[in-house]
Amino acid sequence: MTNLHRHAPLRVALVGLGTVGGGVIRLLQTNADLIARRAGCPIQIVAISARDRNKDRGVDLSPYEWVDDMTTLATRDDIDVVVELIGGADGPALTLARQCLSAGKPFVTANKAMLAHHGLGLAALAEKAGVALKYEAAVAGGIPVIKGMREGAAANEISRVYGILNGTCNYILTTMEKEGRGFDEVLKEAQELGYAEADPSFDIDGVDAAHKLTILASLAFGTELDFDAVATTGIRHVIAADIAEAAALGYRIRLVGMAENGPDGLFQRVHPMLVPLDHPLAHVDGSLNAVVAEGNFVGRLFFQGRGAGDGPTASAVVADLIDVARDEYGDALAMPVAALAQQKPADAGKRVGRAYLRFKVQDRPGVLAEIAAATRDAGVSIESMIQRGANQADGVLVAIVTHAGEERCVRETLDRLAGSDSLLQTPMVMHILD
Amino acid sequence: MTNLHRHAPLRVALVGLGTVGGGVIRLLQTNADLIARRAGCPIQIVAISARDRNKDRGVDLSPYEWVDDMTTLATRDDIDVVVELIGGADGPALTLARQCLSAGKPFVTANKAMLAHHGLGLAALAEKAGVALKYEAAVAGGIPVIKGMREGAAANEISRVYGILNGTCNYILTTMEKEGRGFDEVLKEAQELGYAEADPSFDIDGVDAAHKLTILASLAFGTELDFDAVATTGIRHVIAADIAEAAALGYRIRLVGMAENGPDGLFQRVHPMLVPLDHPLAHVDGSLNAVVAEGNFVGRLFFQGRGAGDGPTASAVVADLIDVARDEYGDALAMPVAALAQQKPADAGKRVGRAYLRFKVQDRPGVLAEIAAATRDAGVSIESMIQRGANQADGVLVAIVTHAGEERCVRETLDRLAGSDSLLQTPMVMHILD
């Protein structure tokens, strides 16, 4: 169907040849004809670059020009777009992005950390040069949520956007849930299976999800990216008993990244939440990702799919390339950078909701009364309070579910109990998704 | 933020002032500032047209020029885009679409029937004139599935696309499920509540879902629209006992529009299916819509949201207008019309899967043996067979679940039993989603 191509081939330089880079090469080879029909032209990798030329990547790189100095790509006339898959908030990825966009070279990236930290500046460079800065793969892998927010829901005032943004955490939590096992054991297995990194902290401490949330929030609300304002808690301290208690109450525990915008400011938080069974996020299992956006006309939109892996991520990268080939792109952050609002962070303490609190305490008289008194004095109204495992040698667990109230009261409860020798470890607080 | 607008206002003519038309007006008023920031310019309705000028629509129409003869809109230089919300496959909507696109006027529509029947010709007109033909609201209301297929999943070869495409049917089926009530009773209530039309056949006989499926299939597979090849069965013959049997087996019944593409051709069918509880479609309740696409790199994508109503549909219409304002649009069917494949319809008889069959039979000896013999002679292997309600005066129900086998064998079973006086009514067949 060559006669149907509107344009000369789109010539791509691919920088970074890890799992995703290999996926992009395989995808462009496998679906070449279909992509050419959809894009209006063939999409061809012409140059590649990575740190180590000699590493075996299980994919034939011989058709492509190897470029040692990636900084030459920004100004080469025989390259139409640069795809960055190096990763990292700063360093070579950021240098390359700035060089390309300053030189007017369209830029496609999967780099959520770089965008969360430097997205505003990069969008301004792209805007100034009038070129594409595309990053569908940066959030929720293969799920087209960037497009969903930037375009699909663009007519709406979005009140909140939230979701399950890290597949590793979701795999660990849902495995703990299904098998009744502990965090450390499941994490170790996930590492052995390759589902979690040897150094897992980026995932399990919520940083990766916070990067993605920062990007989603900016698109959803038309506000400047503000990664530093994301309150981030990971899943290290979720124990099997929390999952069991939540299940008994009709909830599942998910690491939720949530952003809300309103007159009181922009609220952004990544933390494990209790999700009611009738909410679609409760049914997002294993390494899947999902995003929910609530708009004032569209209502609740829900997107689910594979949030990581070479295939899904490559799918998003190539979708961006197709948009570039079609000449269907515009402001990276959905509007001119100068039109983005500088929204102040909201005071989380004023948010109203229900919470789950779990204490590990000494097994002795008066401890329940001490906790109950602290909640009372902090103004927390208790919906249920359960003590289990009284026969444990190392203390007992007390789980509380509160009625809806201001979050500051929950914090005050913990402040009042801080230093009490009844508590054997730091209490766990999870908010409940309503 | 007027200084940030890149363009003069986008001037819209709105034709058809029913529920959705009113929604579009309210949305453009309510979110005007946000839309202007996102679109790069204000989006302003300048002219309106409908059949009856004097009808009270509960919305102030005085700011807009009333146009009696909508055919004048196509050539007016002071109108940038025409939005058609009249509906109907043919008639005034089609005339208007052809006039506008022939005259080079961008065209936005929510009209699934028109697109299913005439989409190819309209896309060719838009292509020839180089103008936008946009129709996000035509499928699944507020859910951006047109964009999801056309752009989000564009890098993938899609093997199948399917979903819950009619909110009325899903409301009826899930209400029957939750309340154990019969079809006629729930339909009547849905009509009283305004969830179903006085003449509900378009919805409950699956025609509306078939229109939407036709559009999705073309986008997903790069094939020409082929509405006539959709095998369509509605939900009239689903009875409470089917839902109960399905539940006992671990399934829920949903009206599923499904399209598959492969070497054997294009398969398109709308019919009630048994959906396993671990499939996301099983959790789509009430009037929600959902779409699943399975791609060779992205895996399974799942989109869910409100598929009808003024707010969600207006959200999709205005998203299209924002794309037009941003100048981010291209081929209506994701590629040039000449690049679409003319795919032959697949022989459904060769599809392999499991099925649920339900018979209403005489309560007398030998009937089960007669059914069992027919399945055996047709080559159907039975996984389970249940007879219930032997005390019913008007016959008993026999429900069969087959092992995986070719669908033609199920058809042959019914052919073998046709005319048997053991059967008190036409048997019900539903396939099982795997």
Coordinates of C-alpha atoms in Angstrom, one line a residue, chain A residues 1 4 6 23 26-27 30-31 34-35 37-38 127 142-144 147 150-157 219-222 280 283 296-306 311-312 315 318-319 322-323 326-331 334-336 338-341, chain B residues 1 4 6 23 26-27 30-31 34-35 37-38 127 142-144 147 150-157 219-222 280 283 296-306 311-312 315 318-319 322-323 326-331 334-336 338-341:
Chain A
M1 CA 0.0 0.0 0.0
L4 CA -1.2 5.4 0.2
R6 CA 1.1 10.6 2.6
G23 CA 10.2 -3.9 22.6
R26 CA 10.3 -5.7 17.8
L27 CA 7.0 -3.8 17.6
T30 CA 6.3 -7.0 13.7
N31 CA 3.5 -4.5 12.9
L34 CA -0.2 -1.9 9.9
I35 CA 1.7 1.0 11.5
R37 CA -1.2 2.3 7.1
R38 CA -2.2 4.0 10.3
E127 CA 6.3 24.9 23.0
G142 CA 0.3 0.6 27.6
I143 CA -2.9 2.3 28.9
P144 CA -3.6 5.5 26.9
K147 CA -4.3 10.8 25.9
R150 CA -5.1 15.4 27.7
E151 CA -7.8 14.8 25.0
G152 CA -10.5 12.3 25.9
A153 CA -11.6 14.1 29.1
A154 CA -10.5 17.5 28.0
A155 CA -14.0 19.0 28.1
N156 CA -14.3 18.3 31.8
E157 CA -13.3 19.9 35.0
L219 CA -3.0 17.1 32.9
A220 CA -6.2 16.5 34.8
F221 CA -6.3 19.9 36.5
G222 CA -4.4 22.2 34.2
P280 CA -13.4 -1.0 40.1
H283 CA -10.7 -5.8 41.1
N296 CA -18.1 17.2 36.0
F297 CA -19.8 16.0 32.8
V298 CA -18.4 12.7 31.9
G299 CA -18.7 11.2 35.4
R300 CA -16.3 8.5 36.3
L301 CA -13.9 7.2 33.6
F302 CA -11.9 4.0 34.3
F303 CA -8.9 2.8 32.3
Q304 CA -7.2 -0.5 33.0
G305 CA -4.4 -2.5 31.4
R306 CA -0.8 -3.5 31.6
G311 CA 5.2 -4.9 24.9
P312 CA 2.7 -2.5 26.6
S315 CA 2.8 0.1 22.4
V318 CA 4.9 3.8 19.1
A319 CA 1.4 5.3 19.6
I322 CA 2.2 7.5 15.1
D323 CA 0.7 10.8 16.5
R326 CA 0.1 12.0 11.7
D327 CA 1.0 15.5 12.8
E328 CA -1.6 15.1 15.5
Y329 CA 0.0 16.6 18.6
G330 CA 0.1 19.9 20.4
D331 CA 0.9 21.3 23.9
A334 CA -2.6 20.0 27.3
M335 CA -2.3 23.8 27.2
P336 CA 0.4 26.4 26.9
A338 CA 1.9 29.8 30.8
A339 CA -1.8 28.8 31.0
L340 CA -1.1 26.2 33.7
A341 CA -2.3 27.3 37.2
Chain B
M1 CA -6.1 34.2 30.1
L4 CA -2.8 32.8 25.7
R6 CA -3.6 30.9 19.9
G23 CA -25.8 19.0 27.4
R26 CA -24.5 23.5 29.2
L27 CA -21.0 22.0 29.1
T30 CA -20.1 25.7 32.5
N31 CA -16.5 24.9 31.5
L34 CA -11.1 25.6 31.1
I35 CA -12.0 24.6 27.6
R37 CA -7.3 27.1 28.0
R38 CA -7.2 23.5 26.7
E127 CA -10.6 12.8 3.4
G142 CA -18.2 9.6 27.4
I143 CA -15.6 6.9 27.3
P144 CA -12.8 7.9 24.8
K147 CA -9.6 7.8 20.5
R150 CA -7.7 5.1 16.6
E151 CA -4.7 6.5 18.5
G152 CA -4.1 4.9 21.9
A153 CA -3.8 1.3 20.6
A154 CA -2.8 2.3 17.0
A155 CA 0.6 0.5 17.2
N156 CA -1.1 -2.9 17.8
E157 CA -2.6 -5.6 15.7
L219 CA -11.0 1.2 13.8
A220 CA -9.5 -1.8 15.6
F221 CA -8.8 -3.9 12.5
G222 CA -8.3 -1.4 9.7
P280 CA -13.7 -7.2 34.1
H283 CA -18.2 -6.2 37.1
N296 CA -0.5 -8.1 20.2
F297 CA 1.8 -5.8 22.2
V298 CA -0.4 -3.9 24.6
G299 CA -2.3 -6.9 25.8
R300 CA -5.7 -6.3 27.2
L301 CA -7.0 -2.7 27.4
F302 CA -10.2 -2.0 29.4
F303 CA -12.2 1.2 29.3
Q304 CA -15.2 1.8 31.4
G305 CA -17.6 4.7 32.0
R306 CA -21.0 6.2 31.3
G311 CA -23.3 14.9 30.4
P312 CA -21.1 12.0 29.2
S315 CA -18.2 15.4 27.1
V318 CA -16.8 18.7 23.1
A319 CA -13.6 16.6 23.2
I322 CA -11.3 20.6 21.2
D323 CA -9.4 18.3 18.9
R326 CA -6.2 22.2 18.4
D327 CA -5.9 21.1 14.8
E328 CA -5.2 17.5 16.1
Y329 CA -7.2 15.3 13.8
G330 CA -6.7 13.2 10.8
D331 CA -8.3 10.3 8.9
A334 CA -7.6 6.0 11.4
M335 CA -6.2 5.5 7.9
P336 CA -7.1 6.6 4.4
A338 CA -8.5 3.2 0.4
A339 CA -6.1 1.6 2.9
L340 CA -8.9 -0.1 4.7
A341 CA -9.1 -3.8 4.0

